[in-house]
Coordinates of C-alpha atoms in Angstrom, one line a residue:
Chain A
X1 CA -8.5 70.8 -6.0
X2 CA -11.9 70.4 -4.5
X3 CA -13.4 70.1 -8.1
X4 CA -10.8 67.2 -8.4
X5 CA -11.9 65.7 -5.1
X6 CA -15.3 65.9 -6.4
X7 CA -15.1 64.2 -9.5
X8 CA -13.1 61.4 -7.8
X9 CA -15.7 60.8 -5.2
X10 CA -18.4 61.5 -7.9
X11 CA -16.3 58.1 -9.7
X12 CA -15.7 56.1 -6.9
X13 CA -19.6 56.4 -5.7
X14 CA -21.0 55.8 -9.1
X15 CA -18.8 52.3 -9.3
X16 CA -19.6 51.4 -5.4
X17 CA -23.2 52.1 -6.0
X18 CA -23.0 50.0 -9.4
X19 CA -24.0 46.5 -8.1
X20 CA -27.3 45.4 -6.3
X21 CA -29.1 42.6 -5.4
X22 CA -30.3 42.1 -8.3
X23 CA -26.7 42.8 -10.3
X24 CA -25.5 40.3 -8.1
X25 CA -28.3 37.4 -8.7
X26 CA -28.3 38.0 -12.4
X27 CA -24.0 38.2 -12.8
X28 CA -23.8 34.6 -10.6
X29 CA -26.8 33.2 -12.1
X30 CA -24.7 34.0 -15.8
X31 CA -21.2 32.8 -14.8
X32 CA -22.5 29.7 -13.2
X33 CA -25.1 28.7 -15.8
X34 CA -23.2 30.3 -19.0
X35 CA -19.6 30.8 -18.1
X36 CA -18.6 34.4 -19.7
X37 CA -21.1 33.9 -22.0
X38 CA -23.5 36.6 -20.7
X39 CA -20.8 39.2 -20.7
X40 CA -22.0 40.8 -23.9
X41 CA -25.6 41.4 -21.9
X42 CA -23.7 43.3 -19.0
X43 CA -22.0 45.6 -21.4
X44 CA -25.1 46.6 -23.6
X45 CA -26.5 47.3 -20.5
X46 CA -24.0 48.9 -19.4
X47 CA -23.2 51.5 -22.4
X48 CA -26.9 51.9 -22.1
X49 CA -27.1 53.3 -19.1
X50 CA -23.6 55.6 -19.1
X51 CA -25.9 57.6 -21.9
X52 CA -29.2 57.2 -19.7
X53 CA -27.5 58.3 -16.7
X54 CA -25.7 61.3 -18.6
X55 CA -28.9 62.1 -20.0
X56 CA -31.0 62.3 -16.4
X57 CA -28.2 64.3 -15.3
X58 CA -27.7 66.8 -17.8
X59 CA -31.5 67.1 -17.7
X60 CA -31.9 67.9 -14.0
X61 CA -28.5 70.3 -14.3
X62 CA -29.5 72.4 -16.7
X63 CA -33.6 72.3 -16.3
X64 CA -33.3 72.5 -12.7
X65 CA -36.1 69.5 -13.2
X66 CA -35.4 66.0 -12.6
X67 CA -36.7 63.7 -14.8
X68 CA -40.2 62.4 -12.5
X69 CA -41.1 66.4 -12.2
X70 CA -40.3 66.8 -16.0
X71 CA -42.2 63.8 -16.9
X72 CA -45.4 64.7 -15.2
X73 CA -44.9 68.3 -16.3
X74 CA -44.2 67.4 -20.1
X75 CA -46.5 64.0 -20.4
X76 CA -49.7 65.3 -18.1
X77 CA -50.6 63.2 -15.1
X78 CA -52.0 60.0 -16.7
X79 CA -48.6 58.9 -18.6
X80 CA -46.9 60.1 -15.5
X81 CA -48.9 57.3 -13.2
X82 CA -47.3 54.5 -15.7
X83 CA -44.4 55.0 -14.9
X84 CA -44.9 55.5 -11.3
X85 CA -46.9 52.5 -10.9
X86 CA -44.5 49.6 -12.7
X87 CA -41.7 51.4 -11.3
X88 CA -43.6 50.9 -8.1
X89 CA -44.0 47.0 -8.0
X90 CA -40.8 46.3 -9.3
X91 CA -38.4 48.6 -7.0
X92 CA -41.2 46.5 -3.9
X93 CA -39.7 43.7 -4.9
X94 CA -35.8 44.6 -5.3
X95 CA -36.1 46.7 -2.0
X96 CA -37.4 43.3 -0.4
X97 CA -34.2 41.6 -2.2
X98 CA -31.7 44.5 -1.4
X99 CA -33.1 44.0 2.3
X100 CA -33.1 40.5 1.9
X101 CA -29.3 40.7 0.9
X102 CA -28.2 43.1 3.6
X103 CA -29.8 40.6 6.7
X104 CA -27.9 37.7 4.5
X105 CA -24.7 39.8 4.6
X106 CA -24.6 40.0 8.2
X107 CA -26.1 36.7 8.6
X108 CA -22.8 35.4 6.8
X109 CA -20.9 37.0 9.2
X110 CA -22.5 36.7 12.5
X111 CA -24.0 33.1 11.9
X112 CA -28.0 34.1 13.2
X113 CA -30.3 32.9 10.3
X114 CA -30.9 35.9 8.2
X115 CA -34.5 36.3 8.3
X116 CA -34.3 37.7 12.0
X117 CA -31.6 40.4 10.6
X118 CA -33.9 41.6 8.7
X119 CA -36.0 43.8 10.8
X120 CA -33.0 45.6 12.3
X121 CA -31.8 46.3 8.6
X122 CA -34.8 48.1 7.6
X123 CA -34.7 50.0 10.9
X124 CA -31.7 51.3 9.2
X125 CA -32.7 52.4 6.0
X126 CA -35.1 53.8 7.7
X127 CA -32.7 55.7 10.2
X128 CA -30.7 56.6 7.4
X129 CA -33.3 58.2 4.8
X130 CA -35.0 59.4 7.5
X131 CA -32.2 61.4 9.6
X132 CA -28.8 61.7 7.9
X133 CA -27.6 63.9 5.1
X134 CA -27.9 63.5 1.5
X135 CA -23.9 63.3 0.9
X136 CA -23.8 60.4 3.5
X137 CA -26.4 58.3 2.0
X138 CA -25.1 58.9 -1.7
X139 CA -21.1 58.5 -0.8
X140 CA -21.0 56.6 2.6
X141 CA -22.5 52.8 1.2
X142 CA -21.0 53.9 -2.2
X143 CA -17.4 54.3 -1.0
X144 CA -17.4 51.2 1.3
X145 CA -18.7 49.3 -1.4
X146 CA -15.5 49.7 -3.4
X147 CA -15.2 46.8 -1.0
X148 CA -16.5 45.1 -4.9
X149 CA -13.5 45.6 -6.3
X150 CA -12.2 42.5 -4.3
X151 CA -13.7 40.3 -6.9
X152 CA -11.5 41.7 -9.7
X153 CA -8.7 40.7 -7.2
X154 CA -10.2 37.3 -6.5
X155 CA -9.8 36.3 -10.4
X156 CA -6.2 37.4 -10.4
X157 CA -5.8 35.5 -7.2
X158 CA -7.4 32.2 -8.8
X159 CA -5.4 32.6 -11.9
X160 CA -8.0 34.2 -14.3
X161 CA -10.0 32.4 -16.4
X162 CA -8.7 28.8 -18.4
X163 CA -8.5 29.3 -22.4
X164 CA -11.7 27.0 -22.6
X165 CA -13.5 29.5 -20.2
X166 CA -12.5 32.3 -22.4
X167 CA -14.1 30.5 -25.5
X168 CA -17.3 31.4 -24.0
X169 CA -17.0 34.5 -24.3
X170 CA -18.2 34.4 -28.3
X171 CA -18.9 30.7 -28.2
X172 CA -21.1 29.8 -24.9
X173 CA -22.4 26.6 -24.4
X174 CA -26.1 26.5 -24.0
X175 CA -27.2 22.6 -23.6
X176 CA -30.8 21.5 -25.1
X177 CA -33.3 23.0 -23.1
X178 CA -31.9 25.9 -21.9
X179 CA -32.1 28.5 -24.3
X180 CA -35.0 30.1 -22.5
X181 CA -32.8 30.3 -19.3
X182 CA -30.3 31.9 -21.3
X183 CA -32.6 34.4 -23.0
X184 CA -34.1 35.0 -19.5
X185 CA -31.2 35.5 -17.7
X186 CA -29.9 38.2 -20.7
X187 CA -32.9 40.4 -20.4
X188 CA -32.8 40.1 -16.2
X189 CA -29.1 41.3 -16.7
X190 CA -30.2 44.6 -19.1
X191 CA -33.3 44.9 -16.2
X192 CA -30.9 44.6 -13.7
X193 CA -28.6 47.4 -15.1
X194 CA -30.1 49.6 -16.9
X195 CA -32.7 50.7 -13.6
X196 CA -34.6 53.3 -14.2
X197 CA -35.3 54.0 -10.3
X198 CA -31.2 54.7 -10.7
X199 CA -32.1 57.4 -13.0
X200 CA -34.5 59.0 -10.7
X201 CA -32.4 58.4 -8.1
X202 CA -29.4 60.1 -9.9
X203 CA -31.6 63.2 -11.4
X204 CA -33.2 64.2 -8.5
X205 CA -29.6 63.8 -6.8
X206 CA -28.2 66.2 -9.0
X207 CA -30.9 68.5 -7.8
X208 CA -30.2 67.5 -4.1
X209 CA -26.1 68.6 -4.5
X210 CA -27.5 72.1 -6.5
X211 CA -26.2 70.9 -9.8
X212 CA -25.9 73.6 -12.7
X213 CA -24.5 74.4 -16.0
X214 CA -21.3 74.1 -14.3
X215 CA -21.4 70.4 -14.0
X216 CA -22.3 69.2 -16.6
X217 CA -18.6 67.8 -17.1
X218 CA -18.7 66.3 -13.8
X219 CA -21.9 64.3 -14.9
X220 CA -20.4 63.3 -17.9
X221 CA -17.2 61.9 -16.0
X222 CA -19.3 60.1 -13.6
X223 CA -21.5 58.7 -16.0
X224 CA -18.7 57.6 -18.4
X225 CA -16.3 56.7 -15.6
X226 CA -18.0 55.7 -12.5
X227 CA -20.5 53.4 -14.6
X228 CA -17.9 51.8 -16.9
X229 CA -15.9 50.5 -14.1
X230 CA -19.0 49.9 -12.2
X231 CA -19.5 47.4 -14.6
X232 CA -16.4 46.4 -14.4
X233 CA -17.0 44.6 -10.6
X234 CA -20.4 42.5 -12.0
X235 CA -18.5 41.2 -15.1
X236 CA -15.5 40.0 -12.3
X237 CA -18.6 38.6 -10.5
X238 CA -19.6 36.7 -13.8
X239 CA -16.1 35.1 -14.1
X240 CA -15.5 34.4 -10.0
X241 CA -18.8 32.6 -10.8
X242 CA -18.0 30.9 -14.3
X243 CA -14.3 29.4 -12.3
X244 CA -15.6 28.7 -9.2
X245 CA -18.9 27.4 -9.7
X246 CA -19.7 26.2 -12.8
X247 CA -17.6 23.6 -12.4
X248 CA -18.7 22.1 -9.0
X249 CA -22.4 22.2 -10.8
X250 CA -23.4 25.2 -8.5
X251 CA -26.0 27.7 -9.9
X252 CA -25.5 30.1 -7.7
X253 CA -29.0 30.2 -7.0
X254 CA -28.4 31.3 -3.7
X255 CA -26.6 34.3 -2.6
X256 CA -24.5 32.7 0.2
X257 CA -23.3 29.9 -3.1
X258 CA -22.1 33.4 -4.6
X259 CA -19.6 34.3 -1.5
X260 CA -17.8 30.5 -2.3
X261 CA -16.0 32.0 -4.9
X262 CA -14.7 34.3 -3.1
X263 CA -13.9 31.8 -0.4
X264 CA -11.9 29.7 -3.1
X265 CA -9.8 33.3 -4.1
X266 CA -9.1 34.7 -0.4
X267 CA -10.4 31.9 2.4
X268 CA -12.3 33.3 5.2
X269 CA -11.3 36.4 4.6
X270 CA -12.7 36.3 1.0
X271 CA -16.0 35.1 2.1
X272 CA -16.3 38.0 4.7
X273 CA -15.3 39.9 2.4
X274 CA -18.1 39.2 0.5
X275 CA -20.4 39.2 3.1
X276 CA -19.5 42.7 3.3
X277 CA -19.8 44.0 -0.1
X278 CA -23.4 41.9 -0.1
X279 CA -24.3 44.3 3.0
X280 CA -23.1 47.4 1.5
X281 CA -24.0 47.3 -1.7
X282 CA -27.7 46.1 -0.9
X283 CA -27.8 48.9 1.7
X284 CA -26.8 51.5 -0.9
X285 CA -29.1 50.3 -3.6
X286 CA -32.2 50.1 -0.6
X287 CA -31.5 53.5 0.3
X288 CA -31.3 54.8 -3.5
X289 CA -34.6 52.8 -4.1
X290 CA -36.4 54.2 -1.4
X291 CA -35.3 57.7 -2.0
X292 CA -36.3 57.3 -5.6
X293 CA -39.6 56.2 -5.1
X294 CA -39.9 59.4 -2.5
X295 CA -38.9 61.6 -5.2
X296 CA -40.8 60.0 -7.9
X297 CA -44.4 60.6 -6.0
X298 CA -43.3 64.0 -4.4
X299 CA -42.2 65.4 -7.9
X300 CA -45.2 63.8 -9.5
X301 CA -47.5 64.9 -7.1
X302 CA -46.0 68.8 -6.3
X303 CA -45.1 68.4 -2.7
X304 CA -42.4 69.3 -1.1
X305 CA -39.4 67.0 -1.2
X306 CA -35.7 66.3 -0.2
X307 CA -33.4 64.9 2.3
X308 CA -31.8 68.9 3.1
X309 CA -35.4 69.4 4.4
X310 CA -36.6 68.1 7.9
X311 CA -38.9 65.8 7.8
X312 CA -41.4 68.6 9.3
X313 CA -40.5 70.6 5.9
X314 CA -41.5 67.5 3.8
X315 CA -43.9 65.7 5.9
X316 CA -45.7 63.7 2.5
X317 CA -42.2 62.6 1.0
X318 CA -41.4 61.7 4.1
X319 CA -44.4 59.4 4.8
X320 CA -43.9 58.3 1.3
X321 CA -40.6 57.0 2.6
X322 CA -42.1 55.2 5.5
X323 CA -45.2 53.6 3.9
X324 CA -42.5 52.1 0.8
X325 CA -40.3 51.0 2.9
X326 CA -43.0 48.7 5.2
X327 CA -44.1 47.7 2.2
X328 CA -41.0 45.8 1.2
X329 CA -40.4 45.1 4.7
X330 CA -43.2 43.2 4.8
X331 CA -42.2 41.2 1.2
X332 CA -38.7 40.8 2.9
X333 CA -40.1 39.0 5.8
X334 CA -41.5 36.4 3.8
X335 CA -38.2 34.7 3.9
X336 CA -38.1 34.4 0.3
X337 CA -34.7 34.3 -1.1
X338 CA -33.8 37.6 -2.3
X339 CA -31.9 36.5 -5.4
X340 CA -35.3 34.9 -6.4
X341 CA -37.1 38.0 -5.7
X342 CA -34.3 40.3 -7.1
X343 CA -34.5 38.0 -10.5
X344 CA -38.3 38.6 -10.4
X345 CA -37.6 42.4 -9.8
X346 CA -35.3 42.5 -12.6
X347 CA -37.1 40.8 -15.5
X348 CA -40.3 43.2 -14.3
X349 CA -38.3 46.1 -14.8
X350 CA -37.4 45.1 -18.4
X351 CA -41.0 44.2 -18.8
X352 CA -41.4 47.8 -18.1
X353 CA -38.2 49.7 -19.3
X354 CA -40.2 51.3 -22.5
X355 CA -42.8 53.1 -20.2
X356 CA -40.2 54.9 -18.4
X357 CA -37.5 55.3 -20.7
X358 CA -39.4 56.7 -23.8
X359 CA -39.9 59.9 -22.4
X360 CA -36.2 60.9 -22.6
X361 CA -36.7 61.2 -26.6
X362 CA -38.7 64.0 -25.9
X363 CA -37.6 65.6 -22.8
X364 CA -34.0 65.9 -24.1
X365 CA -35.1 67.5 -27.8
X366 CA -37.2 70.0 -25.7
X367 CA -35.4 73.8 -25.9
X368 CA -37.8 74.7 -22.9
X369 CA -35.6 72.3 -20.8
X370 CA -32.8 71.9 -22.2
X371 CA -32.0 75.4 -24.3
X372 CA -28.7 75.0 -25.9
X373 CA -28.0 71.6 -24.2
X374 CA -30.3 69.9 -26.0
X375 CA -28.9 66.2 -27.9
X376 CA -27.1 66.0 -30.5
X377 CA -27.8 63.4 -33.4
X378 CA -25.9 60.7 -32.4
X379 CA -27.4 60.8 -28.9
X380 CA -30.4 60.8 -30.4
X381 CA -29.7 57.6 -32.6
X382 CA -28.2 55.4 -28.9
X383 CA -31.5 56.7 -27.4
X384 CA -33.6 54.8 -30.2
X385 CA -31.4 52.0 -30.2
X386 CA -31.9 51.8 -26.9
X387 CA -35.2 51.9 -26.7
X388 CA -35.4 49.2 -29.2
X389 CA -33.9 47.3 -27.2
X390 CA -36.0 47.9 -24.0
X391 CA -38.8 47.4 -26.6
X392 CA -37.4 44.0 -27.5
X393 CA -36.8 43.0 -23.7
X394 CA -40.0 43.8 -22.3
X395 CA -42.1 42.0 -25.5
X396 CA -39.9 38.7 -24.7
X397 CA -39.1 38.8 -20.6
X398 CA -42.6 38.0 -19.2
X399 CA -42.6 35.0 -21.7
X400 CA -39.1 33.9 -21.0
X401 CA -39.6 34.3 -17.1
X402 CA -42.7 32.2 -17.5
X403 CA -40.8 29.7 -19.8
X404 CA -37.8 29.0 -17.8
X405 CA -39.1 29.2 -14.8
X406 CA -37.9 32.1 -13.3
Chain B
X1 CA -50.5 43.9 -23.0
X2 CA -51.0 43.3 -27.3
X3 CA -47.5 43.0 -27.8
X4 CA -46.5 41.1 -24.6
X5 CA -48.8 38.2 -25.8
X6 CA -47.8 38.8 -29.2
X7 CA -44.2 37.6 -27.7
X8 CA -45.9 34.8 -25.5
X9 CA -47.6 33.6 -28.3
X10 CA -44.0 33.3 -30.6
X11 CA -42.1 32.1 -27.8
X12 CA -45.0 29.2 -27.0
X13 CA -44.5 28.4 -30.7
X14 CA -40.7 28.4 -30.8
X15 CA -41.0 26.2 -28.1
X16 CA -43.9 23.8 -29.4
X17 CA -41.9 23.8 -32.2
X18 CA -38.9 22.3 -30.7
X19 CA -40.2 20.8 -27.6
X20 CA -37.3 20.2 -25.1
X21 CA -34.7 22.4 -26.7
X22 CA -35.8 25.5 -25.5
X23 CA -37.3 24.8 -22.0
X24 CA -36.7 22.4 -19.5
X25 CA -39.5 20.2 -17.4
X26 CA -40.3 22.0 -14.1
X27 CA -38.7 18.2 -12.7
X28 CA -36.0 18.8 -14.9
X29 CA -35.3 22.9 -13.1
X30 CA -35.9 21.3 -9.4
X31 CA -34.0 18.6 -9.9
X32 CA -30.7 20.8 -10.8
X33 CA -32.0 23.3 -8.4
X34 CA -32.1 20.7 -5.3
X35 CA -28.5 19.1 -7.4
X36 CA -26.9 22.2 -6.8
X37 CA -27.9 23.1 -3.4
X38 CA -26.6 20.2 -2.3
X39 CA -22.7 20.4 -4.1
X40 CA -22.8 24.0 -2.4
X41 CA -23.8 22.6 0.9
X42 CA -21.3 19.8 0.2
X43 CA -17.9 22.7 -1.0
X44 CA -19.3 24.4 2.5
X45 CA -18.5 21.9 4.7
X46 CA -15.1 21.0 2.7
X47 CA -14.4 24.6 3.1
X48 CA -14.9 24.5 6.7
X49 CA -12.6 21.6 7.1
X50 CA -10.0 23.1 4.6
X51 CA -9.8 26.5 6.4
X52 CA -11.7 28.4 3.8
X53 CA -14.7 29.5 5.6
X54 CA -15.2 29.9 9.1
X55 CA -17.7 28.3 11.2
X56 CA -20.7 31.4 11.2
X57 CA -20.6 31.9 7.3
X58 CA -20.6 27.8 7.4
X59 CA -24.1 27.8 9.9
X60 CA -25.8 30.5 8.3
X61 CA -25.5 29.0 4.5
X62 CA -26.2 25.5 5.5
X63 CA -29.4 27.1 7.1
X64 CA -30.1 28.6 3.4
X65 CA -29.7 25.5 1.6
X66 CA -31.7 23.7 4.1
X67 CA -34.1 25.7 3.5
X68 CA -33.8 25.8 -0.1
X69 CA -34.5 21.9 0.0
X70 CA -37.5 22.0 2.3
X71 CA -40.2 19.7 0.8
X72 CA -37.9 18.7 -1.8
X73 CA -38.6 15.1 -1.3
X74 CA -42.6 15.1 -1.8
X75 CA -42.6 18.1 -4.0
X76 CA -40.3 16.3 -6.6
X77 CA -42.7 13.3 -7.6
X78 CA -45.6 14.9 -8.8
X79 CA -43.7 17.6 -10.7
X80 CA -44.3 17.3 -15.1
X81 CA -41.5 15.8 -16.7
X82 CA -41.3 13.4 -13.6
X83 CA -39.7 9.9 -14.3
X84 CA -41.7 7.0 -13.1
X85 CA -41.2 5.9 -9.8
X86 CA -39.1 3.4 -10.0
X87 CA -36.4 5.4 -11.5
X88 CA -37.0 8.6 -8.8
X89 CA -37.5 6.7 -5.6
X90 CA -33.4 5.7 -5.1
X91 CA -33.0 9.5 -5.7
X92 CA -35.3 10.4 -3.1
X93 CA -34.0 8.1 -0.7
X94 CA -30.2 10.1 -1.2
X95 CA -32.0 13.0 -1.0
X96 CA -33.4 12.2 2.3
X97 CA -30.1 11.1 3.3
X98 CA -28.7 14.2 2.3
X99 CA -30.9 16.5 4.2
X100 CA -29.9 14.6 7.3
X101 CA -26.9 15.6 6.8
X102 CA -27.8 19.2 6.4
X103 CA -29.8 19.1 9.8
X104 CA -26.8 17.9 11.5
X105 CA -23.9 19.2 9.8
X106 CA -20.1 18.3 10.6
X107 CA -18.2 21.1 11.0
X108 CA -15.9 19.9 13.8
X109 CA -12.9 17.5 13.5
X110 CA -15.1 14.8 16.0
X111 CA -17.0 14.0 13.8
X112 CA -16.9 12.0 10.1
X113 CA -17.1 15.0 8.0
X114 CA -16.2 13.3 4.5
X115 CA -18.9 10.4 4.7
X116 CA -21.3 13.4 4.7
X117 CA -19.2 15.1 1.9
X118 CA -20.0 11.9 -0.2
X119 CA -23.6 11.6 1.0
X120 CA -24.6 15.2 -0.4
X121 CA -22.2 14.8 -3.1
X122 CA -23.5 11.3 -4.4
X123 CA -27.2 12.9 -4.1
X124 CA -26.3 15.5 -5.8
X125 CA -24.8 13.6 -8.8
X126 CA -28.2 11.3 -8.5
X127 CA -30.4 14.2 -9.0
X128 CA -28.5 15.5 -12.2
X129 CA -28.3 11.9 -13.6
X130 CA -32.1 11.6 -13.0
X131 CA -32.6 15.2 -14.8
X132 CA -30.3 14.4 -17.6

């Protein structure tokens, strides 16, 4: 019974924790631009990262390493700072967004212009990383943010998508001129999804609940599961958008334009109920960004980490904590809109998906770590393909962002 | 780095190659940027009056847009793929209009909420025209 109870929450966390700022940004910047037809870029991505996430977590169960500590250990110190460093601008910027998009949230609700919500949010993320337990930050914004599921609801509620819409799907129309939008908002989307601060996040998690040998089924449920159906509430997200917007020429360039459709669906209480998903999901994904960049220096660096430990226990990881944190505060109070900065997040991280994705070829053919659990061929073969693919993204993303214009 | 400008370099000549079909003007991007801030601003306040949204989620998104539109006017003009001025300054003008409307928005019935429906919506359709 409780190993039921586990794999359920272990499901429902993985597909409340599935959307983000910048899942959010890229999925209404799709529908509204392309109708459905960026779909295919949000399932790639998504059967991308149900193997990457199995992977991390199979790694840190039966290693007892997660995958920063291995990669340092493995690589040496120089390919672990790579790594470290992209994944350090590019989580700055989507913690700024996810910040951003929790201030916006409650902004939508309250009516105060968002930009003075935002010190009080990062007080707590801070609060949170800082003082509560590691099964509250993982489950507690995970669970609420089932709150997401509304927009499946919301398309039903409209009447689902018109034939023509549906077309898109295979046949999208892309007018003269913007087939470098297109191309940029397709590799934002895989940036978006396949996050490799999520992996940290997930493998040094694993290490935070004692994960073992034991379960490894439960990681492959949640992965499979909790990440397919995750996926499920961005691709509702892309049609809400491509019904709603698309055809009142709205872009959804901003994220309160996003909460119309859900306005159209359910009335007022559809656009607070989007306000409240926008708050919850950007406060999970802060929180999970933070910690990961905690972990990601700690493990590198050999000091002590972990939220079971006080602060006094871990004083570096939690200083780490701190110092990140002010540093996309301080992005954050810009007043920059965070679906802008969560696009620019996004395509950054596909600019530097290779860097911290190649190392799982290794790690997870490596008998040290892995002993009997190593992979077998045909994982092997998806974690070429999709590192061809990250390849691909992050040779064309930088040109595409400066092309289209962001 | 070798490879990233590898991919610059065959995306610049894709797009040299067939100049407007793969990229739009930075006018062209504003222009349906500013476009469709304004039809969101515009579904807001019908929403408002339609019992959709409520009055806070109305303020606090008309304060985005607003914002969103900030310079809009003299920012516009000087960007490349610009039309002359003849052509742009009636579009301005709307756009001015328009952004009176989002500094004093409508959201109670005492006040003519659909002139200011049309106002943002016409500007809106004058800035897509203009980018067409």
């Amino acid at each position: 019974m409780k190993r039921a109870l586990q794999v359920t929450l272990g499901i429902l966390t993985a597909i409340g924790g599935f959307v983000d700022a910048g899942a959010i940004a890229t999925a209404a910047g799709a529908g509204a631009g392309f109708g459905l037809g960026l779909v295919w870029a949000m399932l790639l991505g998504t059967l991308a990262v149900i193997l990457l996430v199995e992977m991390s977590g199979r790694l840190a169960a039966v290693s007892g390493k997660p995958y920063a500590a291995s990669i340092r250990e493995r690589f040496g110190f120089k390919y672990y700072l790579a790594p470290l460093i992209t994944e350090l601008i590019a989580n700055t910027l989507l913690l700024a967004a996810d910040l951003g998009g929790m201030a916006i949230g409650i902004s939508l609700l309250t009516g105060v212009e968002w930009v003075y919500l935002v010190p009080p949010c990062a007080l707590l993320v801070w609060l949170m990383v800082w003082r509560a337990p590691f099964s509250l930050i993982e489950n507690g914004p995970s669970l609420l943010g089932l709150v997401t599921l509304s927009f499946v609801v919301g398309i039903v509620a409209l009447g689902g998508p018109s034939p023509d819409l549906l077309r898109s799907l295979w046949r999208p129309t892309i007018e003269r001129g913007e087939w470098a939008a297109y191309l940029f908002l397709a590799t934002a989307i895989l940036g978006a999804v396949i996050s490799p601060y999520l992996l940290f996040f997930y493998s040094s998690g694993a290490r935070e609940e004692r994960w073992s040998r034991r379960d490894l089924s439960l990681n492959r449920i949640t992965a499979m599961l909790g990440m397919g159906f995750g996926s499920i509430t961005s691709i509702a997200l892309i049609v809400l958008s491509a019904m709603v917007l698309q055809p009142r020429d709205i872009s959804g360039i901003t994220l309160s334009e996003v909460g119309l459709s859900m306005a159209e669906a359910f009335g007022p209480l559809g656009a607070r109920l989007f306000a409240v998903a926008l708050f919850t999901t950007c406060l999970g994904a802060a929180l999970e960004i933070v910690l990961s960049i905690g972990y990601n220096v700690a493990q590198g660096f050999g000091w002590e980490w972990g939220e079971r430990k006080k602060p006094v226990e871990a004083p570096r990881f939690n200083l780490v904590l701190l110092l990140f944190l002010g540093g996309g505060f301080a992005i954050a109070t810009f007043g920059i809109d965070p679906l802008q900065l969560a696009l620019f997040g996004s395509a950054f991280t596909a600019l530097t998906l290779p860097i911290a994705l190649f190392p799982f070829l290794v790690l997870m053919n490596d008998r040290e770590y892995l002993k009997d659990k190593v992979n077998k061929r045909w994982n092997n073969i998806a974690v070429i393909a999709v590192l061809g693919l990250a390849f691909v993204v992050a040779v064309v993303s930088l040109p595409l962002l400066i092309l289209s214009g962001g | 780095m070798t490879l990233i400008g590898l991919g610059c370099l065959l995306l610049m000549t894709v797009s040299a190659c067939s100049p407007g079909a793969f990229t739009q003007t930075p006018f062209v991007r504003q222009a349906q940027d500013a476009a469709s801030s304004l039809s969101a601003a515009a579904a807001t306040i019908e929403y408002v009056h339609t019992g959709k949204v409520d009055d806070r989620y109305a303020r606090s998104s008309l304060s985005i847009y607003r914002q969103s539109l900030q310079g809009m006017e003299s920012e516009l003009p000087g960007l490349r793929g610009a039309p002359d001025e003849t052509v742009l300054q009636p579009v301005i003008s709307q756009l001015e209009r328009a952004r009176q409307v989002l500094d004093d928005p409508c959201l109670d019935d005492d006040c003519d909420w659909r002139a200011q429906l049309s106002t943002l919506d016409d500007a809106s359709r004058a800035l897509l025209k203009v980018s067409e």
